[in-house]
Structures are given as C-alpha cells and as structure tokens.
C-alpha cells in the first residue's frame, strides 16, 4: 500500500483520485498556502485540481479540473486537409519526476520530461505560487514523428450540472441553479472582458471567440464559490482556445499550445490562479 504525506496528514492510496489509483512513478500533492485548492500530478500523466471548502476537498459532480499535458501532431487527412491528432503519453511516461512531496518549493521551477508514442519527448516545467502555478511546455525530441508538433495543456471543465437534462432547461427553477456560475473572457485584440452566464446555455464558446482568448476565468458555487483564472503571459506566444461539444453547462475544454518556435522563451507560459 502506498502512503502519501499531505498537508492534512496521511492519505491512503485508496483515497487518492481514481485517475491516480493505478501504477505510477509517484505523485506530488501541492497545496496553496491559502488552502483554496489541492493539486495532484500522477506519474502516468494524469493531473487533477480539487477546490477546497471548509478544509474539505470537493470531488463529486464534475467539481474538479482535469489537467492533461497534451501533445499533438499535424497530419494530412482525407482530401489532403491538414488536421491535428493527439499522441498518447507512454505508460509511466515521466522522467526526472523527482520525489513525492506535499510541499513543492514556491517560485522555483520544477521540471520533468514526458514521453509520448513514437518516442516524442516534451519538457514540462511548473512553478508553484501561493495561489496557483505557471506552466510551460517544449518539445525536446521529435522521435519518430514526421509532422509538425505542438505541446501544451488541456483543462477539462467538468459537467457541473449533470443533474440537469436538456428537457429541464426551460423549467423555472433551472435558471436559479445556473445563475451563480459565470465566465469572464478577454478575447485576443480586445481591451474589455466579455461575460458569459451559464443561464445562456446555448452559447458555443468556439463560435463566440473564434480567434481565441488571452484570459479566461470561471466562478461557480459548484467550486465552493472559488474562481479560477487562466491567462497567457503573452498572447503572441500562444492563445487559449476552446473545444465544446455539448451545451456549456455540461463541460468543455480550455486548451493552450505555445507557438512551437517560441516554446521555451520567457513569455511562453500559461498562468493559473485560484481565488
């Protein structure tokens, strides 16, 4: 049995997130000093962020953020059209992962290497702060790949309202359940932030912000009234994009890929903060 020491004491392996309850190289449990969130990275590449309320982890009903260190390769599809496809991280794909720790150093880079199918290697660097973290990614070995590569981060905003079916959307009490969840977005090239309310459940983020955004924030009572913010250090080095296949209330992806030619530079960073 694996025992991991966390800021709230000892955690048994069977109490770890389900995504990490399998063979892995180790994991970090990182806590903000304000105790607003708990962040776990598994050696198999899965990462998850839990919001904290009253010193308890919110872990049900889509109330966590799944975080994926992603790699994509551009290939020629049917009709000669180029498209991006995902490459999977190899099992136990982390190298230089370091030791498990509940207290990673603040403001100091922690780096590790991820290996994907085809032998592609990506260097991932994280810097923890009191209220969040900074992330940067860079391909360091193209392996057997032939096409253009991009490495980045995907945040999965879960199904916060899985109890609400589409048939319930027109009911009077549905709006009151959604009114405390809202999004703020600063689109690329715009000075002012745009706001999206979850009551406007027909909104499609990919259509509203086709050029991508430089800043994104989501606040919800489902997160214990916390807000998380995702910001690019410099939009010229990579913008934030959305992937939405369902109604907004049932989840979507917030993705960031730095410009491959600028990856590794100081401004090629993603900033994450919890309030």
PDB file of C-alpha atoms in Angstrom:
ATOM      1  CA  UNK A   1       0.000   0.000   0.000  1.00  0.00           C
ATOM      2  CA  UNK A   2       1.323   3.434  -0.913  1.00  0.00           C
ATOM      3  CA  UNK A   3       1.158   6.122   1.742  1.00  0.00           C
ATOM      4  CA  UNK A   4       1.444   9.754   0.668  1.00  0.00           C
ATOM      5  CA  UNK A   5       2.071  12.538   3.161  1.00  0.00           C
ATOM      6  CA  UNK A   6      -0.128  15.557   2.532  1.00  0.00           C
ATOM      7  CA  UNK A   7      -0.689  18.869   4.254  1.00  0.00           C
ATOM      8  CA  UNK A   8      -3.705  17.434   6.069  1.00  0.00           C
ATOM      9  CA  UNK A   9      -1.890  14.330   7.283  1.00  0.00           C
ATOM     10  CA  UNK A  10      -1.559  10.853   5.845  1.00  0.00           C
ATOM     11  CA  UNK A  11      -3.593   9.856   2.804  1.00  0.00           C
ATOM     12  CA  UNK A  12      -4.009   6.190   1.936  1.00  0.00           C
ATOM     13  CA  UNK A  13      -3.543   5.184  -1.683  1.00  0.00           C
ATOM     14  CA  UNK A  14      -7.199   4.160  -1.913  1.00  0.00           C
ATOM     15  CA  UNK A  15      -8.135   7.754  -1.031  1.00  0.00           C
ATOM     16  CA  UNK A  16      -6.243   9.221  -3.963  1.00  0.00           C
ATOM     17  CA  UNK A  17      -8.200  10.408  -7.001  1.00  0.00           C
ATOM     18  CA  UNK A  18      -9.420   7.496  -9.112  1.00  0.00           C
ATOM     19  CA  UNK A  19      -7.269   8.668 -12.016  1.00  0.00           C
ATOM     20  CA  UNK A  20      -4.175   8.039  -9.903  1.00  0.00           C
ATOM     21  CA  UNK A  21      -5.283   4.735  -8.385  1.00  0.00           C
ATOM     22  CA  UNK A  22      -3.051   2.647 -10.654  1.00  0.00           C
ATOM     23  CA  UNK A  23       0.681   2.060 -11.135  1.00  0.00           C
ATOM     24  CA  UNK A  24       2.564   5.352 -11.315  1.00  0.00           C
ATOM     25  CA  UNK A  25       6.027   6.731 -10.720  1.00  0.00           C
ATOM     26  CA  UNK A  26       4.930   8.838  -7.779  1.00  0.00           C
ATOM     27  CA  UNK A  27       2.889  11.973  -7.343  1.00  0.00           C
ATOM     28  CA  UNK A  28       3.127  15.441  -5.953  1.00  0.00           C
ATOM     29  CA  UNK A  29       0.432  16.796  -3.696  1.00  0.00           C
ATOM     30  CA  UNK A  30       0.655  20.571  -3.820  1.00  0.00           C
ATOM     31  CA  UNK A  31      -1.374  22.868  -1.605  1.00  0.00           C
ATOM     32  CA  UNK A  32      -1.732  26.619  -1.823  1.00  0.00           C
ATOM     33  CA  UNK A  33      -0.937  28.407   1.401  1.00  0.00           C
ATOM     34  CA  UNK A  34      -4.450  29.826   1.399  1.00  0.00           C
ATOM     35  CA  UNK A  35      -5.826  26.263   1.260  1.00  0.00           C
ATOM     36  CA  UNK A  36      -8.027  27.117  -1.713  1.00  0.00           C
ATOM     37  CA  UNK A  37      -7.026  24.110  -3.773  1.00  0.00           C
ATOM     38  CA  UNK A  38      -5.155  20.826  -3.881  1.00  0.00           C
ATOM     39  CA  UNK A  39      -3.213  19.815  -6.973  1.00  0.00           C
ATOM     40  CA  UNK A  40      -2.114  16.256  -7.726  1.00  0.00           C
ATOM     41  CA  UNK A  41       0.157  15.053 -10.516  1.00  0.00           C
ATOM     42  CA  UNK A  42       0.452  11.329 -11.197  1.00  0.00           C
ATOM     43  CA  UNK A  43       3.485   9.791 -12.835  1.00  0.00           C
ATOM     44  CA  UNK A  44       1.227   8.371 -15.556  1.00  0.00           C
ATOM     45  CA  UNK A  45       0.458  11.882 -16.783  1.00  0.00           C
ATOM     46  CA  UNK A  46      -2.905  12.429 -15.115  1.00  0.00           C
ATOM     47  CA  UNK A  47      -3.320  15.596 -13.078  1.00  0.00           C
ATOM     48  CA  UNK A  48      -6.295  16.897 -11.155  1.00  0.00           C
ATOM     49  CA  UNK A  49      -7.103  20.051  -9.231  1.00  0.00           C
ATOM     50  CA  UNK A  50      -9.520  19.952  -6.303  1.00  0.00           C
ATOM     51  CA  UNK A  51     -11.146  23.039  -4.854  1.00  0.00           C
ATOM     52  CA  UNK A  52     -11.216  23.213  -1.060  1.00  0.00           C
ATOM     53  CA  UNK A  53     -14.159  24.396   1.024  1.00  0.00           C
ATOM     54  CA  UNK A  54     -14.182  24.267   4.812  1.00  0.00           C
ATOM     55  CA  UNK A  55     -10.915  22.299   4.611  1.00  0.00           C
ATOM     56  CA  UNK A  56     -12.628  19.574   2.599  1.00  0.00           C
ATOM     57  CA  UNK A  57     -11.929  18.507  -0.974  1.00  0.00           C
ATOM     58  CA  UNK A  58     -14.811  18.980  -3.444  1.00  0.00           C
ATOM     59  CA  UNK A  59     -14.622  15.868  -5.590  1.00  0.00           C
ATOM     60  CA  UNK A  60     -18.070  14.944  -6.900  1.00  0.00           C
ATOM     61  CA  UNK A  61     -20.405  16.196  -9.592  1.00  0.00           C
ATOM     62  CA  UNK A  62     -17.763  17.435 -12.018  1.00  0.00           C
ATOM     63  CA  UNK A  63     -16.363  19.836  -9.419  1.00  0.00           C
ATOM     64  CA  UNK A  64     -12.705  19.133 -10.171  1.00  0.00           C
ATOM     65  CA  UNK A  65     -10.474  20.275 -13.006  1.00  0.00           C
ATOM     66  CA  UNK A  66      -8.789  17.519 -15.003  1.00  0.00           C
ATOM     67  CA  UNK A  67      -5.491  18.728 -16.458  1.00  0.00           C
ATOM     68  CA  UNK A  68      -3.728  16.999 -19.332  1.00  0.00           C
ATOM     69  CA  UNK A  69      -0.221  17.569 -20.658  1.00  0.00           C
ATOM     70  CA  UNK A  70      -1.061  17.237 -24.327  1.00  0.00           C
ATOM     71  CA  UNK A  71       0.921  16.568 -27.483  1.00  0.00           C
ATOM     72  CA  UNK A  72      -0.499  16.839 -30.993  1.00  0.00           C
ATOM     73  CA  UNK A  73       0.918  16.182 -34.443  1.00  0.00           C
ATOM     74  CA  UNK A  74      -0.332  17.726 -37.679  1.00  0.00           C
ATOM     75  CA  UNK A  75      -1.061  15.136 -40.364  1.00  0.00           C
ATOM     76  CA  UNK A  76      -2.737  15.073 -43.746  1.00  0.00           C
ATOM     77  CA  UNK A  77      -6.273  13.737 -43.551  1.00  0.00           C
ATOM     78  CA  UNK A  78      -8.872  12.804 -46.124  1.00  0.00           C
ATOM     79  CA  UNK A  79      -8.973  15.135 -49.088  1.00  0.00           C
ATOM     80  CA  UNK A  80      -5.499  16.397 -48.261  1.00  0.00           C
ATOM     81  CA  UNK A  81      -6.752  18.598 -45.436  1.00  0.00           C
ATOM     82  CA  UNK A  82      -4.294  19.017 -42.575  1.00  0.00           C
ATOM     83  CA  UNK A  83      -5.518  18.283 -39.067  1.00  0.00           C
ATOM     84  CA  UNK A  84      -4.159  17.837 -35.550  1.00  0.00           C
ATOM     85  CA  UNK A  85      -4.215  14.420 -33.881  1.00  0.00           C
ATOM     86  CA  UNK A  86      -3.355  13.613 -30.279  1.00  0.00           C
ATOM     87  CA  UNK A  87      -0.431  11.445 -29.257  1.00  0.00           C
ATOM     88  CA  UNK A  88      -0.768   9.435 -26.053  1.00  0.00           C
ATOM     89  CA  UNK A  89       1.694   9.626 -23.219  1.00  0.00           C
ATOM     90  CA  UNK A  90       3.558   6.370 -22.724  1.00  0.00           C
ATOM     91  CA  UNK A  91       2.672   4.410 -19.598  1.00  0.00           C
ATOM     92  CA  UNK A  92       4.829   5.669 -16.736  1.00  0.00           C
ATOM     93  CA  UNK A  93       5.972   8.229 -19.265  1.00  0.00           C
ATOM     94  CA  UNK A  94       7.532  10.737 -16.872  1.00  0.00           C
ATOM     95  CA  UNK A  95      11.282  11.015 -16.450  1.00  0.00           C
ATOM     96  CA  UNK A  96      13.152  13.162 -13.908  1.00  0.00           C
ATOM     97  CA  UNK A  97       9.911  13.275 -11.949  1.00  0.00           C
ATOM     98  CA  UNK A  98      11.569  13.674  -8.582  1.00  0.00           C
ATOM     99  CA  UNK A  99      10.282  12.531  -5.217  1.00  0.00           C
ATOM    100  CA  UNK A 100       6.737  12.728  -3.904  1.00  0.00           C
ATOM    101  CA  UNK A 101       6.178  15.860  -1.869  1.00  0.00           C
ATOM    102  CA  UNK A 102       3.322  17.737  -0.271  1.00  0.00           C
ATOM    103  CA  UNK A 103       5.323  20.950  -0.199  1.00  0.00           C
ATOM    104  CA  UNK A 104       6.926  21.780  -3.542  1.00  0.00           C
ATOM    105  CA  UNK A 105       9.151  24.861  -3.372  1.00  0.00           C
ATOM    106  CA  UNK A 106       7.410  28.107  -4.240  1.00  0.00           C
ATOM    107  CA  UNK A 107       8.664  30.241  -7.122  1.00  0.00           C
ATOM    108  CA  UNK A 108      11.212  27.619  -8.147  1.00  0.00           C
ATOM    109  CA  UNK A 109      10.892  25.715 -11.450  1.00  0.00           C
ATOM    110  CA  UNK A 110      10.085  22.018 -11.180  1.00  0.00           C
ATOM    111  CA  UNK A 111      10.793  20.250 -14.453  1.00  0.00           C
ATOM    112  CA  UNK A 112      10.167  16.755 -15.757  1.00  0.00           C
ATOM    113  CA  UNK A 113      10.144  15.050 -19.145  1.00  0.00           C
ATOM    114  CA  UNK A 114       7.138  13.258 -20.643  1.00  0.00           C
ATOM    115  CA  UNK A 115       7.492  10.591 -23.347  1.00  0.00           C
ATOM    116  CA  UNK A 116       4.718  10.036 -25.891  1.00  0.00           C
ATOM    117  CA  UNK A 117       4.056   7.424 -28.553  1.00  0.00           C
ATOM    118  CA  UNK A 118       6.695   7.457 -31.247  1.00  0.00           C
ATOM    119  CA  UNK A 119       9.366   8.441 -28.751  1.00  0.00           C
ATOM    120  CA  UNK A 120       8.492  12.142 -28.736  1.00  0.00           C
ATOM    121  CA  UNK A 121       9.725  13.857 -25.579  1.00  0.00           C
ATOM    122  CA  UNK A 122       8.309  17.024 -24.040  1.00  0.00           C
ATOM    123  CA  UNK A 123       9.863  19.055 -21.258  1.00  0.00           C
ATOM    124  CA  UNK A 124       7.224  20.290 -18.799  1.00  0.00           C
ATOM    125  CA  UNK A 125       8.084  22.987 -16.287  1.00  0.00           C
ATOM    126  CA  UNK A 126       5.843  24.136 -13.434  1.00  0.00           C
ATOM    127  CA  UNK A 127       6.348  26.935 -10.966  1.00  0.00           C
ATOM    128  CA  UNK A 128       4.050  26.884  -7.945  1.00  0.00           C
ATOM    129  CA  UNK A 129       2.894  30.122  -6.333  1.00  0.00           C
ATOM    130  CA  UNK A 130       0.829  30.820  -3.220  1.00  0.00           C
ATOM    131  CA  UNK A 131      -2.369  30.949  -5.226  1.00  0.00           C
ATOM    132  CA  UNK A 132      -1.647  28.955  -8.377  1.00  0.00           C
ATOM    133  CA  UNK A 133       1.058  27.909 -10.788  1.00  0.00           C
ATOM    134  CA  UNK A 134       2.803  28.679 -14.052  1.00  0.00           C
ATOM    135  CA  UNK A 135       3.197  26.036 -16.759  1.00  0.00           C
ATOM    136  CA  UNK A 136       5.421  25.872 -19.825  1.00  0.00           C
ATOM    137  CA  UNK A 137       5.949  23.066 -22.352  1.00  0.00           C
ATOM    138  CA  UNK A 138       8.509  22.420 -25.073  1.00  0.00           C
ATOM    139  CA  UNK A 139       9.196  19.525 -27.456  1.00  0.00           C
ATOM    140  CA  UNK A 140      12.824  18.464 -26.936  1.00  0.00           C
ATOM    141  CA  UNK A 141      12.915  15.279 -29.057  1.00  0.00           C
ATOM    142  CA  UNK A 142      10.734  14.692 -32.137  1.00  0.00           C
ATOM    143  CA  UNK A 143      11.307  10.936 -32.016  1.00  0.00           C
ATOM    144  CA  UNK A 144       9.772   9.146 -34.999  1.00  0.00           C
ATOM    145  CA  UNK A 145       7.282  11.909 -35.811  1.00  0.00           C
ATOM    146  CA  UNK A 146       7.240  13.370 -39.312  1.00  0.00           C
ATOM    147  CA  UNK A 147       4.742  16.192 -38.966  1.00  0.00           C
ATOM    148  CA  UNK A 148       4.598  19.460 -37.071  1.00  0.00           C
ATOM    149  CA  UNK A 149       4.291  19.015 -33.305  1.00  0.00           C
ATOM    150  CA  UNK A 150       2.777  21.142 -30.579  1.00  0.00           C
ATOM    151  CA  UNK A 151       2.841  20.502 -26.836  1.00  0.00           C
ATOM    152  CA  UNK A 152       0.549  22.242 -24.391  1.00  0.00           C
ATOM    153  CA  UNK A 153      -2.028  21.907 -21.643  1.00  0.00           C
ATOM    154  CA  UNK A 154      -5.713  20.983 -21.684  1.00  0.00           C
ATOM    155  CA  UNK A 155      -8.075  21.875 -18.837  1.00  0.00           C
ATOM    156  CA  UNK A 156     -11.325  19.925 -18.754  1.00  0.00           C
ATOM    157  CA  UNK A 157     -14.124  21.922 -17.161  1.00  0.00           C
ATOM    158  CA  UNK A 158     -16.350  19.104 -15.968  1.00  0.00           C
ATOM    159  CA  UNK A 159     -20.079  18.565 -16.151  1.00  0.00           C
ATOM    160  CA  UNK A 160     -21.000  20.858 -13.289  1.00  0.00           C
ATOM    161  CA  UNK A 161     -24.723  20.391 -13.870  1.00  0.00           C
ATOM    162  CA  UNK A 162     -25.005  16.747 -14.833  1.00  0.00           C
ATOM    163  CA  UNK A 163     -28.264  16.560 -12.897  1.00  0.00           C
ATOM    164  CA  UNK A 164     -29.891  18.950 -15.402  1.00  0.00           C
ATOM    165  CA  UNK A 165     -31.155  17.288 -18.580  1.00  0.00           C
ATOM    166  CA  UNK A 166     -31.809  19.272 -21.745  1.00  0.00           C
ATOM    167  CA  UNK A 167     -35.508  18.716 -21.125  1.00  0.00           C
ATOM    168  CA  UNK A 168     -35.161  20.604 -17.828  1.00  0.00           C
ATOM    169  CA  UNK A 169     -33.612  23.742 -19.320  1.00  0.00           C
ATOM    170  CA  UNK A 170     -36.930  25.501 -19.796  1.00  0.00           C
ATOM    171  CA  UNK A 171     -38.110  24.874 -16.247  1.00  0.00           C
ATOM    172  CA  UNK A 172     -38.427  27.892 -13.970  1.00  0.00           C
ATOM    173  CA  UNK A 173     -36.098  26.663 -11.253  1.00  0.00           C
ATOM    174  CA  UNK A 174     -33.275  25.789 -13.664  1.00  0.00           C
ATOM    175  CA  UNK A 175     -32.126  29.388 -14.080  1.00  0.00           C
ATOM    176  CA  UNK A 176     -31.687  29.789 -10.323  1.00  0.00           C
ATOM    177  CA  UNK A 177     -29.381  26.749 -10.295  1.00  0.00           C
ATOM    178  CA  UNK A 178     -27.196  28.257 -13.027  1.00  0.00           C
ATOM    179  CA  UNK A 179     -27.077  31.912 -12.013  1.00  0.00           C
ATOM    180  CA  UNK A 180     -24.077  31.543  -9.684  1.00  0.00           C
ATOM    181  CA  UNK A 181     -21.805  30.184 -12.424  1.00  0.00           C
ATOM    182  CA  UNK A 182     -20.287  32.668 -14.844  1.00  0.00           C
ATOM    183  CA  UNK A 183     -17.375  33.075 -17.230  1.00  0.00           C
ATOM    184  CA  UNK A 184     -15.206  36.096 -17.973  1.00  0.00           C
ATOM    185  CA  UNK A 185     -13.159  36.128 -21.176  1.00  0.00           C
ATOM    186  CA  UNK A 186     -10.738  38.624 -22.687  1.00  0.00           C
ATOM    187  CA  UNK A 187     -10.600  37.950 -26.400  1.00  0.00           C
ATOM    188  CA  UNK A 188      -7.408  38.424 -28.384  1.00  0.00           C
ATOM    189  CA  UNK A 189      -7.268  42.030 -29.619  1.00  0.00           C
ATOM    190  CA  UNK A 190      -9.956  43.248 -27.215  1.00  0.00           C
ATOM    191  CA  UNK A 191      -9.390  45.534 -24.223  1.00  0.00           C
ATOM    192  CA  UNK A 192     -12.521  44.711 -22.296  1.00  0.00           C
ATOM    193  CA  UNK A 193     -13.578  41.369 -20.916  1.00  0.00           C
ATOM    194  CA  UNK A 194     -16.745  39.695 -22.161  1.00  0.00           C
ATOM    195  CA  UNK A 195     -19.016  37.856 -19.753  1.00  0.00           C
ATOM    196  CA  UNK A 196     -20.899  34.644 -20.379  1.00  0.00           C
ATOM    197  CA  UNK A 197     -23.603  33.456 -17.989  1.00  0.00           C
ATOM    198  CA  UNK A 198     -24.442  29.797 -17.717  1.00  0.00           C
ATOM    199  CA  UNK A 199     -28.126  30.741 -17.958  1.00  0.00           C
ATOM    200  CA  UNK A 200     -27.274  31.395 -21.628  1.00  0.00           C
ATOM    201  CA  UNK A 201     -26.809  27.663 -22.082  1.00  0.00           C
ATOM    202  CA  UNK A 202     -26.944  27.807 -25.902  1.00  0.00           C
ATOM    203  CA  UNK A 203     -23.690  29.781 -26.091  1.00  0.00           C
ATOM    204  CA  UNK A 204     -20.930  27.986 -28.031  1.00  0.00           C
ATOM    205  CA  UNK A 205     -17.542  29.310 -26.954  1.00  0.00           C
ATOM    206  CA  UNK A 206     -15.775  28.285 -30.156  1.00  0.00           C
ATOM    207  CA  UNK A 207     -18.240  30.408 -32.134  1.00  0.00           C
ATOM    208  CA  UNK A 208     -18.208  33.363 -29.749  1.00  0.00           C
ATOM    209  CA  UNK A 209     -14.401  33.539 -29.601  1.00  0.00           C
ATOM    210  CA  UNK A 210     -13.051  32.070 -32.867  1.00  0.00           C
ATOM    211  CA  UNK A 211      -9.705  33.922 -32.628  1.00  0.00           C
ATOM    212  CA  UNK A 212      -9.001  32.537 -29.188  1.00  0.00           C
ATOM    213  CA  UNK A 213      -8.611  34.442 -25.928  1.00  0.00           C
ATOM    214  CA  UNK A 214      -5.756  35.691 -23.775  1.00  0.00           C
ATOM    215  CA  UNK A 215      -7.552  35.331 -20.436  1.00  0.00           C
ATOM    216  CA  UNK A 216     -10.324  33.099 -19.098  1.00  0.00           C
ATOM    217  CA  UNK A 217     -11.976  32.926 -15.682  1.00  0.00           C
ATOM    218  CA  UNK A 218     -14.785  30.793 -14.284  1.00  0.00           C
ATOM    219  CA  UNK A 219     -16.502  31.330 -10.943  1.00  0.00           C
ATOM    220  CA  UNK A 220     -19.080  28.924  -9.563  1.00  0.00           C
ATOM    221  CA  UNK A 221     -20.835  27.936  -6.369  1.00  0.00           C
ATOM    222  CA  UNK A 222     -20.136  24.394  -7.585  1.00  0.00           C
ATOM    223  CA  UNK A 223     -16.455  25.134  -6.895  1.00  0.00           C
ATOM    224  CA  UNK A 224     -17.242  26.272  -3.369  1.00  0.00           C
ATOM    225  CA  UNK A 225     -17.581  29.861  -4.649  1.00  0.00           C
ATOM    226  CA  UNK A 226     -13.992  29.783  -5.885  1.00  0.00           C
ATOM    227  CA  UNK A 227     -12.868  31.292  -9.163  1.00  0.00           C
ATOM    228  CA  UNK A 228     -10.038  30.011 -11.309  1.00  0.00           C
ATOM    229  CA  UNK A 229      -8.209  32.130 -13.867  1.00  0.00           C
ATOM    230  CA  UNK A 230      -6.131  31.058 -16.858  1.00  0.00           C
ATOM    231  CA  UNK A 231      -4.005  33.702 -18.577  1.00  0.00           C
ATOM    232  CA  UNK A 232      -1.318  33.699 -21.242  1.00  0.00           C
ATOM    233  CA  UNK A 233       1.866  35.515 -20.284  1.00  0.00           C
ATOM    234  CA  UNK A 234       1.908  36.895 -23.844  1.00  0.00           C
ATOM    235  CA  UNK A 235      -0.782  36.115 -26.475  1.00  0.00           C
ATOM    236  CA  UNK A 236       1.819  36.443 -29.238  1.00  0.00           C
ATOM    237  CA  UNK A 237       3.407  33.283 -27.863  1.00  0.00           C
ATOM    238  CA  UNK A 238       0.210  31.247 -27.790  1.00  0.00           C
ATOM    239  CA  UNK A 239      -3.501  31.825 -27.207  1.00  0.00           C
ATOM    240  CA  UNK A 240      -6.191  29.990 -25.261  1.00  0.00           C
ATOM    241  CA  UNK A 241      -8.742  28.075 -27.333  1.00  0.00           C
ATOM    242  CA  UNK A 242     -11.955  26.215 -26.553  1.00  0.00           C
ATOM    243  CA  UNK A 243     -13.307  22.820 -27.557  1.00  0.00           C
ATOM    244  CA  UNK A 244     -17.015  22.489 -26.805  1.00  0.00           C
ATOM    245  CA  UNK A 245     -19.084  19.530 -27.983  1.00  0.00           C
ATOM    246  CA  UNK A 246     -22.004  19.814 -25.553  1.00  0.00           C
ATOM    247  CA  UNK A 247     -24.025  22.605 -24.039  1.00  0.00           C
ATOM    248  CA  UNK A 248     -21.782  24.848 -21.992  1.00  0.00           C
ATOM    249  CA  UNK A 249     -23.310  23.716 -18.692  1.00  0.00           C
ATOM    250  CA  UNK A 250     -22.139  20.142 -19.377  1.00  0.00           C
ATOM    251  CA  UNK A 251     -18.450  20.896 -19.812  1.00  0.00           C
ATOM    252  CA  UNK A 252     -15.797  21.930 -22.313  1.00  0.00           C
ATOM    253  CA  UNK A 253     -12.027  22.093 -22.785  1.00  0.00           C
ATOM    254  CA  UNK A 254      -9.818  25.138 -22.299  1.00  0.00           C
ATOM    255  CA  UNK A 255      -6.621  24.475 -24.280  1.00  0.00           C
ATOM    256  CA  UNK A 256      -3.305  26.273 -24.589  1.00  0.00           C
ATOM    257  CA  UNK A 257      -0.497  25.483 -27.015  1.00  0.00           C
ATOM    258  CA  UNK A 258       2.515  27.802 -27.204  1.00  0.00           C
ATOM    259  CA  UNK A 259       3.944  28.681 -30.600  1.00  0.00           C
ATOM    260  CA  UNK A 260       6.383  25.826 -31.283  1.00  0.00           C
ATOM    261  CA  UNK A 261       9.072  28.233 -32.495  1.00  0.00           C
ATOM    262  CA  UNK A 262       8.809  30.319 -29.322  1.00  0.00           C
ATOM    263  CA  UNK A 263       8.382  27.491 -26.803  1.00  0.00           C
ATOM    264  CA  UNK A 264      10.966  27.712 -24.055  1.00  0.00           C
ATOM    265  CA  UNK A 265      11.144  31.505 -24.113  1.00  0.00           C
ATOM    266  CA  UNK A 266      10.249  33.545 -21.039  1.00  0.00           C
ATOM    267  CA  UNK A 267       6.834  34.679 -22.328  1.00  0.00           C
ATOM    268  CA  UNK A 268       5.748  31.208 -23.493  1.00  0.00           C
ATOM    269  CA  UNK A 269       3.974  30.488 -20.211  1.00  0.00           C
ATOM    270  CA  UNK A 270       0.463  29.815 -19.002  1.00  0.00           C
ATOM    271  CA  UNK A 271      -0.560  31.379 -15.690  1.00  0.00           C
ATOM    272  CA  UNK A 272      -3.130  29.658 -13.473  1.00  0.00           C
ATOM    273  CA  UNK A 273      -4.644  31.168 -10.337  1.00  0.00           C
ATOM    274  CA  UNK A 274      -7.341  30.233  -7.813  1.00  0.00           C
ATOM    275  CA  UNK A 275      -9.215  32.862  -5.813  1.00  0.00           C
TER     276      UNK A 275
END
